[in-house]
PDB file of C-alpha atoms in Angstrom:
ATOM      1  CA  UNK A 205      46.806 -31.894  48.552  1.00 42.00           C
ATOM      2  CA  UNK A 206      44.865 -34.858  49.150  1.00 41.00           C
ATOM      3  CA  UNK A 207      44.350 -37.702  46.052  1.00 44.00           C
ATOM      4  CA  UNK A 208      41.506 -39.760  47.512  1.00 44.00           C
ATOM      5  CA  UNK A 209      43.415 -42.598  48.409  1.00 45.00           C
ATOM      6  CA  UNK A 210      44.471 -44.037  51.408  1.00 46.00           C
ATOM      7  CA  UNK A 211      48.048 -42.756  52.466  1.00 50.00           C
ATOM      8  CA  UNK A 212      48.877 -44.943  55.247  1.00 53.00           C
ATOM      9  CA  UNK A 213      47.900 -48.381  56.557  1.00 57.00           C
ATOM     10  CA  UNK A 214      45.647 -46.895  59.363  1.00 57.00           C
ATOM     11  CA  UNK A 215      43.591 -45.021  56.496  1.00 51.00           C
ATOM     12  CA  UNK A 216      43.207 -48.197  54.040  1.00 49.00           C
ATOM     13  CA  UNK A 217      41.925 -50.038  57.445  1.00 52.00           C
ATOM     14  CA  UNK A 218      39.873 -47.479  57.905  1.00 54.00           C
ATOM     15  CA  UNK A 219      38.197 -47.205  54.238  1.00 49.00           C
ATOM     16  CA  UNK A 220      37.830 -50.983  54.589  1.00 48.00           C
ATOM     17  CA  UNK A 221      35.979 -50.774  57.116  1.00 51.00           C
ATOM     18  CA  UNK A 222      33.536 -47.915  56.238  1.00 49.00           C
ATOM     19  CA  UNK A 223      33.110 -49.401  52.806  1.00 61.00           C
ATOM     20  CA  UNK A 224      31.778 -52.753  54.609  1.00 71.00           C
ATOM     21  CA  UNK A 225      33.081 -55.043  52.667  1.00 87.00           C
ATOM     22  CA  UNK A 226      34.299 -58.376  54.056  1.00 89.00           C
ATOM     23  CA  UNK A 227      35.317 -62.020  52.912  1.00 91.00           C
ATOM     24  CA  UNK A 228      32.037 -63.001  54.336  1.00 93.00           C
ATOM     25  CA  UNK A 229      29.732 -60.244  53.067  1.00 92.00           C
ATOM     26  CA  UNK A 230      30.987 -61.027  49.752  1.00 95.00           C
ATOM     27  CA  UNK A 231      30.393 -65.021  50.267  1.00 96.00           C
ATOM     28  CA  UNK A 232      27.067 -64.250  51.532  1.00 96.00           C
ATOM     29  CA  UNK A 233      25.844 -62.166  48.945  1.00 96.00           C
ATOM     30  CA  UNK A 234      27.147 -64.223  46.094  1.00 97.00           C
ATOM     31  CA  UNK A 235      25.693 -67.067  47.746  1.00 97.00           C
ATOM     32  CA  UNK A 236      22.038 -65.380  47.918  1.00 97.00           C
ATOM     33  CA  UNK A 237      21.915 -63.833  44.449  1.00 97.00           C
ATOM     34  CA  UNK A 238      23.603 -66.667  41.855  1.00 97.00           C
ATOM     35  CA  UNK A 239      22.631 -69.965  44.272  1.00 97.00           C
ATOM     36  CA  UNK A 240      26.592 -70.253  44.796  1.00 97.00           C
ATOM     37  CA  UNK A 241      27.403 -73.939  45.980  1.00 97.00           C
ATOM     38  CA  UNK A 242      30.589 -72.813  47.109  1.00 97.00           C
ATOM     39  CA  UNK A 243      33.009 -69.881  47.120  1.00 97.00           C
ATOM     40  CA  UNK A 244      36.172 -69.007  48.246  1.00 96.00           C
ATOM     41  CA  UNK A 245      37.451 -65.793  48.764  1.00 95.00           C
ATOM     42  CA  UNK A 246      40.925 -65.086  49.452  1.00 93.00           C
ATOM     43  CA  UNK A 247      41.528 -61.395  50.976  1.00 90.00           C
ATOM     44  CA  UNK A 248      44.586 -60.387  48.655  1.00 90.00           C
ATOM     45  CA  UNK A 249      45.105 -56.580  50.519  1.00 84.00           C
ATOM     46  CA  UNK A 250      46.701 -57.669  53.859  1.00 79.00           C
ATOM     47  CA  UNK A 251      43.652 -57.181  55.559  1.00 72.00           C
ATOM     48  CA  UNK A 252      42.154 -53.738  54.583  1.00 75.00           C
ATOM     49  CA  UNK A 253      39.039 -55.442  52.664  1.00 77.00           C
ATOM     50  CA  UNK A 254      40.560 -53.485  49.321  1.00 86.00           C
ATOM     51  CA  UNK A 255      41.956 -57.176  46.909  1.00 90.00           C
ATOM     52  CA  UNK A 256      40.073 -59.857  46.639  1.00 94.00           C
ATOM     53  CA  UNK A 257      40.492 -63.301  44.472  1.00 95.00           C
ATOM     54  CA  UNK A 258      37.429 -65.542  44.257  1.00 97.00           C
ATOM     55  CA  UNK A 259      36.721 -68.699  43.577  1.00 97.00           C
ATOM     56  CA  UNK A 260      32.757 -69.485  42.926  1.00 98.00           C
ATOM     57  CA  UNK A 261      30.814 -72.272  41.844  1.00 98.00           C
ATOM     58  CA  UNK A 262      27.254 -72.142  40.390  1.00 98.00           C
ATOM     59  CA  UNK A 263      24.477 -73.599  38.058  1.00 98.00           C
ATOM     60  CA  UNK A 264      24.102 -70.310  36.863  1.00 97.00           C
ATOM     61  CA  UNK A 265      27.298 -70.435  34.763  1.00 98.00           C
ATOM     62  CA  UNK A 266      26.717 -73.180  32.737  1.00 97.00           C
ATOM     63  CA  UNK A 267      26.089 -72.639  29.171  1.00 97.00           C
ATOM     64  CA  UNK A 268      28.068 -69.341  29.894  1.00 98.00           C
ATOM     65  CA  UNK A 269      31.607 -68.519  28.315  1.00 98.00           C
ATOM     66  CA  UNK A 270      34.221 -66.433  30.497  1.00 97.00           C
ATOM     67  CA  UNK A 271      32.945 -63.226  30.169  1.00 98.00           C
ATOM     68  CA  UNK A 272      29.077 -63.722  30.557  1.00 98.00           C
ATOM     69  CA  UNK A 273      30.421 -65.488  33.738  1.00 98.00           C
ATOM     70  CA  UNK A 274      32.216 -62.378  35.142  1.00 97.00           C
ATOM     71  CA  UNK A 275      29.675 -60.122  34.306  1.00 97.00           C
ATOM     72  CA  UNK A 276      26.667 -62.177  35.858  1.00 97.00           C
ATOM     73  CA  UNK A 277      29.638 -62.039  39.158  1.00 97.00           C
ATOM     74  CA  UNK A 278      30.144 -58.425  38.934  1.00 96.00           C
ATOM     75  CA  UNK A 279      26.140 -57.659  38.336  1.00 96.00           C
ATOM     76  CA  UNK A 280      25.305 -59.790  41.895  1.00 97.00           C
ATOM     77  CA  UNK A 281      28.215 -57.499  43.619  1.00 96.00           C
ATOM     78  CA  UNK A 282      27.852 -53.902  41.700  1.00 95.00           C
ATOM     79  CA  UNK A 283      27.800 -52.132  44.773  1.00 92.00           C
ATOM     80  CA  UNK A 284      30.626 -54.111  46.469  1.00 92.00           C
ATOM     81  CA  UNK A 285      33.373 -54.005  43.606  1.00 91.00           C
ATOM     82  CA  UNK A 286      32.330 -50.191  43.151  1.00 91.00           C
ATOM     83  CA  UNK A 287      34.006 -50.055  46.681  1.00 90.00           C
ATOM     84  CA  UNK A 288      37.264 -52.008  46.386  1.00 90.00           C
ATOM     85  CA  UNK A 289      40.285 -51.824  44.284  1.00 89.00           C
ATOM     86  CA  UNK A 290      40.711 -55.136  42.839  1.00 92.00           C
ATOM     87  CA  UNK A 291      38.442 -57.912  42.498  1.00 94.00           C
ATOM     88  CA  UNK A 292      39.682 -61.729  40.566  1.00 95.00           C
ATOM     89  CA  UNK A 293      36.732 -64.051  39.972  1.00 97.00           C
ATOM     90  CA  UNK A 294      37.476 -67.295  38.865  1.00 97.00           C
ATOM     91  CA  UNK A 295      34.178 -69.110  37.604  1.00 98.00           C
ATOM     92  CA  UNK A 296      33.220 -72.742  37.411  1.00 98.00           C
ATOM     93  CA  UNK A 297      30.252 -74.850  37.137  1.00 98.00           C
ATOM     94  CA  UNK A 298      29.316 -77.823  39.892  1.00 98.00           C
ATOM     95  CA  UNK A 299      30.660 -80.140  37.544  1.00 97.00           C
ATOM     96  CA  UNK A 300      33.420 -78.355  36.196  1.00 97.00           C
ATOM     97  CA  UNK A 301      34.621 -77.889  39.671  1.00 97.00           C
ATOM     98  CA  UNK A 302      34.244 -81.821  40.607  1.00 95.00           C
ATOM     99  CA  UNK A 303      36.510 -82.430  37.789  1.00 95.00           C
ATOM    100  CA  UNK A 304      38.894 -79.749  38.723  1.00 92.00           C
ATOM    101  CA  UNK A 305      38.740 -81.151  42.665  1.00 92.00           C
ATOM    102  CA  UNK A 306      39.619 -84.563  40.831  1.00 92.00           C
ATOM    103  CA  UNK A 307      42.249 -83.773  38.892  1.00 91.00           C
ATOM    104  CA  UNK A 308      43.655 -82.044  42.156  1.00 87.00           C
ATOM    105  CA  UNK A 309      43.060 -85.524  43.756  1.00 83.00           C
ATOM    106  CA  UNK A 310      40.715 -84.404  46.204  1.00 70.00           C
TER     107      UNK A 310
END
């Protein structure tokens, strides 16, 4: 009896692969629909395209709390998250990330 998911390395490669989403995909797209100035994406799954943590900068988010943040995120990638497992955003605007970068001392 099968459950749907992916029983063995081989398989999760393979799902990954058919469900087409890749670090870059998801870069590109983010970049395209929210005007992203930068993003970093971080494939957390080993390599079968299935955990993903994000960072992403944009104008987009000002004015926006947490949540409007994530949803405006998972809105731009509907179709992608529909076909992974996990999927971390972490949101900031331009300036909000030049303060973080300075604080980091970069």
């Amino acid at each position: 009896m099968s459950t749907g998911a992916a029983e063995t390395d081989t398989q999760a490669a393979n799902a990954a692969s058919t469900s087409g989403v890749t670090v870059s995909s998801l870069e590109q797209t983010l970049k395209e629909k929210l005007g992203a100035e930068h993003v970093d994406i971080e494939d957390m799954s080993g390599g079968c395209g299935q955990a993903f943590n994000a960072m992403i900068v944009s104008q987009q988010f000002d004015k926006k709390n947490t949540l409007a943040r994530h949803r405006l995120v998972n809105s731009a990638l509907k179709t992608e998250i529909a076909a992974i497992h996990a999927w971390t955003p972490k949101c900031f605007t331009p300036e909000e990330w030049a303060q973080k970068q300075k604080e980091a001392g970069m």
